[in-house]
Coordinates of C-alpha atoms and ligand atoms in Angstrom, one line a residue:
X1 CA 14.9 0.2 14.8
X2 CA 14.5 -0.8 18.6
X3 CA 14.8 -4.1 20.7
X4 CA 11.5 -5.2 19.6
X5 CA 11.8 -5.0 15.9
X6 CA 15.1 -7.3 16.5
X7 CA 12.9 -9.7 18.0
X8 CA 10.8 -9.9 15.4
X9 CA 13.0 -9.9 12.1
X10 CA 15.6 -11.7 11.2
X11 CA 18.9 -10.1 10.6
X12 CA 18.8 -9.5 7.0
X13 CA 16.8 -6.2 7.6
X14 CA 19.4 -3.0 7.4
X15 CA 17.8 -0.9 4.8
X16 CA 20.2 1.1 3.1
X17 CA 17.5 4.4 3.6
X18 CA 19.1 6.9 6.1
X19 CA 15.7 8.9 6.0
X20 CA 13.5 9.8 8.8
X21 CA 11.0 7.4 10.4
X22 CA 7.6 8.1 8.6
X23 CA 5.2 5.6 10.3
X24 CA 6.4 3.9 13.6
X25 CA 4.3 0.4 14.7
X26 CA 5.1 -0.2 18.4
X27 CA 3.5 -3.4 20.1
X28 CA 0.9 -2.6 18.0
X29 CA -2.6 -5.3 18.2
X30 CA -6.0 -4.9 16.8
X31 CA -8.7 -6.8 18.2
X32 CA -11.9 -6.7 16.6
X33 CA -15.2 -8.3 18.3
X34 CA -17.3 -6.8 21.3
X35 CA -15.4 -6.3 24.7
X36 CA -16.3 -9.7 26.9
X37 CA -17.4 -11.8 24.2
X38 CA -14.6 -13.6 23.8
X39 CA -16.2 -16.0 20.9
X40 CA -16.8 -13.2 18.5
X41 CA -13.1 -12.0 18.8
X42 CA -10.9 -11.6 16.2
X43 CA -7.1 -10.9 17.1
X44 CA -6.2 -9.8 13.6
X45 CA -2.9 -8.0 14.1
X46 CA -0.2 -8.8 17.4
X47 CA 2.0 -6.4 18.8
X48 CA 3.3 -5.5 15.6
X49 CA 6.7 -3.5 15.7
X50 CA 7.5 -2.0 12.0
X51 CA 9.4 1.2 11.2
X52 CA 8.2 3.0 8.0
X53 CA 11.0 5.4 6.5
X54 CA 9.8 8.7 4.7
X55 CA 10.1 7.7 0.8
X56 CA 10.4 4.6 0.9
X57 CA 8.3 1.8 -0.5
X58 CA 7.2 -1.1 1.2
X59 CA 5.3 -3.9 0.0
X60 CA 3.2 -6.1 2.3
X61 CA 2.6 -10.2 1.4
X62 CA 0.8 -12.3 3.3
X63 CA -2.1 -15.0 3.5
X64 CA -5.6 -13.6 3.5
X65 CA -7.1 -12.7 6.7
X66 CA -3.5 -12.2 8.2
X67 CA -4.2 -8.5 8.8
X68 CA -3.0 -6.5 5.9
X69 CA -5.9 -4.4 5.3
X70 CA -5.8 -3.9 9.3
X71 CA -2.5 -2.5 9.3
X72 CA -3.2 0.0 6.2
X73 CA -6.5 1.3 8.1
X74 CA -5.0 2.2 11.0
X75 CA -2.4 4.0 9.0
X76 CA -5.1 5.6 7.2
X77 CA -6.7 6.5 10.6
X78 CA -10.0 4.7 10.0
X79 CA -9.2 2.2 12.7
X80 CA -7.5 2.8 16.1
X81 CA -5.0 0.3 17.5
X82 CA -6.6 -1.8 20.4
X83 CA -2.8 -2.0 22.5
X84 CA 0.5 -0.2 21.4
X85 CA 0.9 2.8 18.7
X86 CA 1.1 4.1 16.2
X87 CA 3.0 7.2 15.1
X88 CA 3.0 9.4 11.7
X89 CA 5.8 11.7 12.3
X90 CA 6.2 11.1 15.9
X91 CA 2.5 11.8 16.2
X92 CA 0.0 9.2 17.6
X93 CA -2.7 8.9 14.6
X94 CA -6.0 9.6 15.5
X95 CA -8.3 9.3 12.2
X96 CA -8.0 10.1 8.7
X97 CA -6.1 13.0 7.4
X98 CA -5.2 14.5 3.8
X99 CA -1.3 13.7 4.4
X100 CA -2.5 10.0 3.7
X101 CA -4.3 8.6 1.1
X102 CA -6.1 5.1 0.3
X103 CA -6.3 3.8 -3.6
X104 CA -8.3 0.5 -3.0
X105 CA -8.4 -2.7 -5.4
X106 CA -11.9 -1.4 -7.2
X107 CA -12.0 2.3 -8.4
X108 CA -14.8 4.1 -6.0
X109 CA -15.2 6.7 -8.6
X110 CA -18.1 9.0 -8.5
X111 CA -20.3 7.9 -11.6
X112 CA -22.1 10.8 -12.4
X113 CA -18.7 12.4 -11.8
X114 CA -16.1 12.9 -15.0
X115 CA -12.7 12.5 -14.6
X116 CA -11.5 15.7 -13.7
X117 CA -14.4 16.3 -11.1
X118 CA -13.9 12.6 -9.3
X119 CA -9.9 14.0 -9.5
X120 CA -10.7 17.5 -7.9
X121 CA -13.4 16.9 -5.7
X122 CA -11.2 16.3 -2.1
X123 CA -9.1 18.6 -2.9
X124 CA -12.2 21.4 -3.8
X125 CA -13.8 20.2 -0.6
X126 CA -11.0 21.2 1.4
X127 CA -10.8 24.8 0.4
X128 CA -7.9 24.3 -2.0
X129 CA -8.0 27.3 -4.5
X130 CA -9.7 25.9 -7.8
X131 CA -6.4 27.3 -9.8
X132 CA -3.8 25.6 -7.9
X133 CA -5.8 22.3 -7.8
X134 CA -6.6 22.4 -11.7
X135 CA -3.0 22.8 -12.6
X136 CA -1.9 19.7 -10.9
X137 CA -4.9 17.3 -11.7
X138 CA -4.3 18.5 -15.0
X139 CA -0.4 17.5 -14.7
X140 CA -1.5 14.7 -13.0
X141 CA -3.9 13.4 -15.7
X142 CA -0.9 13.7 -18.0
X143 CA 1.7 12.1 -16.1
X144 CA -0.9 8.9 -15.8
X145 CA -1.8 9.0 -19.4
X146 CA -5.3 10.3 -19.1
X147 CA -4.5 13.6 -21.2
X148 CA -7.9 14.1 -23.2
X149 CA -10.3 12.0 -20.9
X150 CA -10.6 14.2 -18.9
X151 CA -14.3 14.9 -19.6
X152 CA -15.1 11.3 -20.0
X153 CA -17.2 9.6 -17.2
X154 CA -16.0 6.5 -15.3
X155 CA -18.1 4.0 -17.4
X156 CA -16.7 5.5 -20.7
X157 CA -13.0 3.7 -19.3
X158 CA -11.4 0.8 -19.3
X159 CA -10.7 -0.9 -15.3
X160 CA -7.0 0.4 -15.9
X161 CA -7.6 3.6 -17.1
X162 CA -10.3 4.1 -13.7
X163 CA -7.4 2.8 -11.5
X164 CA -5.3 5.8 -12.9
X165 CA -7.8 8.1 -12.4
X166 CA -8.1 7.1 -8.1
X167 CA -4.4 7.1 -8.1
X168 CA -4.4 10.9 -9.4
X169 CA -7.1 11.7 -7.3
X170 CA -5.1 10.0 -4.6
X171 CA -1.7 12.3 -5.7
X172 CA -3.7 15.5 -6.3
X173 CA -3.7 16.8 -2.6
X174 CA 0.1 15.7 -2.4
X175 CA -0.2 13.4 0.3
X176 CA 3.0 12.6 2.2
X177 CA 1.7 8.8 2.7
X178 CA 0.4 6.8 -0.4
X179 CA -1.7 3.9 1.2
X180 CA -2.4 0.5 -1.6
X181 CA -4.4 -1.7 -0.8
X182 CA -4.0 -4.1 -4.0
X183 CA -4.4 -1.6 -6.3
X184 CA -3.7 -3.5 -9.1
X185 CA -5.4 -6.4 -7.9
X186 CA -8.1 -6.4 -10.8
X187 CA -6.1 -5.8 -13.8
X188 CA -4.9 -8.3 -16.5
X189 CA -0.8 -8.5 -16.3
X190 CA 0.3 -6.1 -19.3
X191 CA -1.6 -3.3 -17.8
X192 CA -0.1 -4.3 -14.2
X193 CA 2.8 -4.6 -15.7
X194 CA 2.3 -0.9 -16.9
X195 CA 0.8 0.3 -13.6
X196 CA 3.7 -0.9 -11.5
X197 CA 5.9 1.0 -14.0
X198 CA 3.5 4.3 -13.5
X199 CA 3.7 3.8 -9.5
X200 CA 7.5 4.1 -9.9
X201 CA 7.6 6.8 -12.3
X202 CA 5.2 8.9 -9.8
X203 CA 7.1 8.2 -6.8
X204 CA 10.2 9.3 -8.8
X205 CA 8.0 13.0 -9.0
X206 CA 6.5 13.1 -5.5
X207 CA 8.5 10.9 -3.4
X208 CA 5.6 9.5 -1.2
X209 CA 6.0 6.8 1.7
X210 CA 4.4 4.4 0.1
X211 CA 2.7 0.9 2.2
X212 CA 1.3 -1.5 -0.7
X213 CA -0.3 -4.8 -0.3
X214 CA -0.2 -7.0 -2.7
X215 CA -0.7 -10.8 -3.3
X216 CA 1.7 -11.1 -6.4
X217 CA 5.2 -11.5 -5.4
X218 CA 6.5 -10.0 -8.2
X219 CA 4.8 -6.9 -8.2
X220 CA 6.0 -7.0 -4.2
X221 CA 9.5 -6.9 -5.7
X222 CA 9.6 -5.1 -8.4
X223 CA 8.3 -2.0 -6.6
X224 CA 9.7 -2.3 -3.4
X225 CA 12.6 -0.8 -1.2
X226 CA 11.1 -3.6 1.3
X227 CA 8.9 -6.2 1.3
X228 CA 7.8 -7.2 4.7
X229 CA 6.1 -10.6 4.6
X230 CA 3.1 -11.4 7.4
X231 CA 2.7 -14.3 9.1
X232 CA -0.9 -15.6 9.2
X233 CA -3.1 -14.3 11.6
X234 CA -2.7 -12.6 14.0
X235 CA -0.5 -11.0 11.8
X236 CA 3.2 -10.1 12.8
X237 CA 6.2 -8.8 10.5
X238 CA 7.8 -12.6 9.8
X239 CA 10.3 -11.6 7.1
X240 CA 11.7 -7.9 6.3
X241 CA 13.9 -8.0 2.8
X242 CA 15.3 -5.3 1.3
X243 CA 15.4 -4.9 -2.8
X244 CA 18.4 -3.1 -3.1
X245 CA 17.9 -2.2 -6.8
X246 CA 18.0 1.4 -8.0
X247 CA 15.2 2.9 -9.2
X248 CA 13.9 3.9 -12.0
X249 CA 13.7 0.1 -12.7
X250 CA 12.6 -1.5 -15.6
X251 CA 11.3 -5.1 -16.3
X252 CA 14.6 -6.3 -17.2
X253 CA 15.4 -6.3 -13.4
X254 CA 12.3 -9.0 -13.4
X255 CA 15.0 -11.7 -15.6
X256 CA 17.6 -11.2 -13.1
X257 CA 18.8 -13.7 -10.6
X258 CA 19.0 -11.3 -7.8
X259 CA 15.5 -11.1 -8.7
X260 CA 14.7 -14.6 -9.0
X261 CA 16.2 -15.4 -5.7
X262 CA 14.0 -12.8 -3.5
X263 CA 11.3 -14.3 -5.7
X264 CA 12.1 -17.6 -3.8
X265 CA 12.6 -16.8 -1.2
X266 CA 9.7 -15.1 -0.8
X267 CA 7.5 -17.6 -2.2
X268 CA 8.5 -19.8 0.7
X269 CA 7.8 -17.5 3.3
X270 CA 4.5 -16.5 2.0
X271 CA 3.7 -20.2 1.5
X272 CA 4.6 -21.8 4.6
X273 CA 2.1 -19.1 6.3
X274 CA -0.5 -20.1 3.7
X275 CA 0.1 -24.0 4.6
X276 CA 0.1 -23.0 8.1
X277 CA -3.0 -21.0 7.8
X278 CA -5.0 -24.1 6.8
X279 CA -4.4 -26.1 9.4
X280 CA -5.2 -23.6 12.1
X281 CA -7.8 -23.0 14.0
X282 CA -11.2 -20.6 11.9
X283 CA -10.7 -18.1 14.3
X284 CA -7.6 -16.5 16.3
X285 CA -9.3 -15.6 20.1
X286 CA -7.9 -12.8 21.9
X287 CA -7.5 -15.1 25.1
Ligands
LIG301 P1 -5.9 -9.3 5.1 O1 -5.9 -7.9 4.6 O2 -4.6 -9.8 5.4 O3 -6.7 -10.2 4.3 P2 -7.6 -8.2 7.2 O4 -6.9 -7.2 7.9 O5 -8.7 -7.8 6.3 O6 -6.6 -9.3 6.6 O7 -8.4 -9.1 8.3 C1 -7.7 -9.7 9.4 C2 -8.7 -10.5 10.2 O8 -9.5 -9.5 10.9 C3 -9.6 -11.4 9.5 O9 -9.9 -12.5 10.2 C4 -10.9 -10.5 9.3 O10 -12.0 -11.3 9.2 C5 -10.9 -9.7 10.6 N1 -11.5 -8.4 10.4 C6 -11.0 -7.4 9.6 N2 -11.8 -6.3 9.7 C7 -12.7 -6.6 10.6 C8 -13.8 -5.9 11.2 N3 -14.1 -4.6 10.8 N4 -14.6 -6.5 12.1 C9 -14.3 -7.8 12.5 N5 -13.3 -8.5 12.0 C10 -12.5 -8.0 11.1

């Protein structure tokens, strides 16, 4: 971590991970709006300094609009930083790639696709050899519960059972960087419940860096090695807390007061930024 992370975080931030740096955030901003019109600016992210460790999981909370999704696109490489950078293995990003992948709130499955072919198709399209991709969408559809669906077409499942499908499409070309961007957003809390459990399981397998957003502070706990919280926009790393319980959890870590007290604590943070949010300004200008 350098001088400029410091800055920004309070001390409470040592994670225990002695792994590489995955994805390195240095003075990172993104301004969105057209160059010289000040008025249709939006400064959605500022100088943002944030160290991503191969394997681990961190979560993201934060009020809407604070620049989440901005930070996960430009991870993804579908946006470019406007100042700073921003490194995947010491490399500056400079557009999408298959070490990263995106699962997104609502399934974007192919319709007129079936399972197996909205699982495969990336990885066919790349030139991956039809027998090494079908063995591990197949494994994949079995690790995610989808054994015997795999014929079925996207309306024929339930919202969970689609969201399970475009995280093994996501896993199939073994991406080194899972990307979430409230993946579980949509679902009722038993199957989130179940999905949080799946995530873990998975990462367990594949050991993915792993940046999810979330709104629910539990789920931001309960899967995390970290959970950075963002201050409203422009968005900047305000709190960085480690969870420092072992995985494979289970929900009984949810009843316990370390637990309860990151809960807390968290809840604050996330609410002052919302309270603070509603008395600011509609837009944040660049000037
Ligand atoms: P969050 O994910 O935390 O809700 P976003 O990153 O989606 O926040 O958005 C941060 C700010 O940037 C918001 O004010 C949003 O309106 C603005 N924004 C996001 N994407 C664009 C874009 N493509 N063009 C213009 N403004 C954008």
């Amino acid at each position: 971590m350098n001088a400029r992370d410091v800055v920004q975080l309070p001390a409470r931030t040592a994670n225990a991970s002695r792994s590489p740096v995955k994805i390195a955030f240095r003075g990172v901003s993104k301004l969105y709006g057209g160059a010289g019109r000040a008025k249709n600016q939006t400064l959605a992210l500022d100088s943002l300094d944030v160290d991503i460790r191969a394997t681990e999981i961190v979560t993201v909370l934060g009020p809407t609009g604070c620049g989440k999704s901005s930070a996960l696109n430009l991870i993804a490489g579908f946006e470019r930083p406007s100042t700073g950078k921003l490194a995947l293995d010491g490399n500056a990003i400079s557009g999408p790639g298959p070490d990263r992948a995106v699962v997104f709130q609502h399934p974007s499955l192919f319709p007129w696709l079936n399972v197996f072919d909205n699982v495969t198709l990336g990885v066919k399209c790349r030139g991956v050899p039809a027998e090494t991709y079908s063995a591990r969408a197949m494994h994949l559809l079995r690790e995610v519960g989808l054994s015997g669906f795999e014929r079925h077409y996207p309306y024929q499942l339930s919202g969970g059972m689609q969201q399970r499908v475009q995280i093994a499409r996501a896993l199939v070309s073994e991406p080194k960087v899972l990307l979430l961007d409230e993946p579980f957003g949509a679902l009722d809390y038993q199957t989130r419940i179940q999905m949080q459990e799946l995530l873990l399981a998975l990462w367990q397998e594949y050991k993915p860096t792993i940046f999810f957003i979330t709104h629910d502070v539990t789920e931001a706990i309960f899967v995390a090695d970290r959970v950075l919280v963002m201050s409203r926009r422009p968005g900047r790393v305000k709190l960085s807390v480690d969870v420092k319980e072992d995985k494979p959890r289970t929900i009984d870590f949810m009843a316990t007061p370390a637990f309860m007290e990151l809960q807390r604590e968290l809840l604050h943070a996330v609410q002052e930024e919302v309270q603070a949010n509603k008395t600011a300004p509609a837009h944040a200008m660049a000037a």
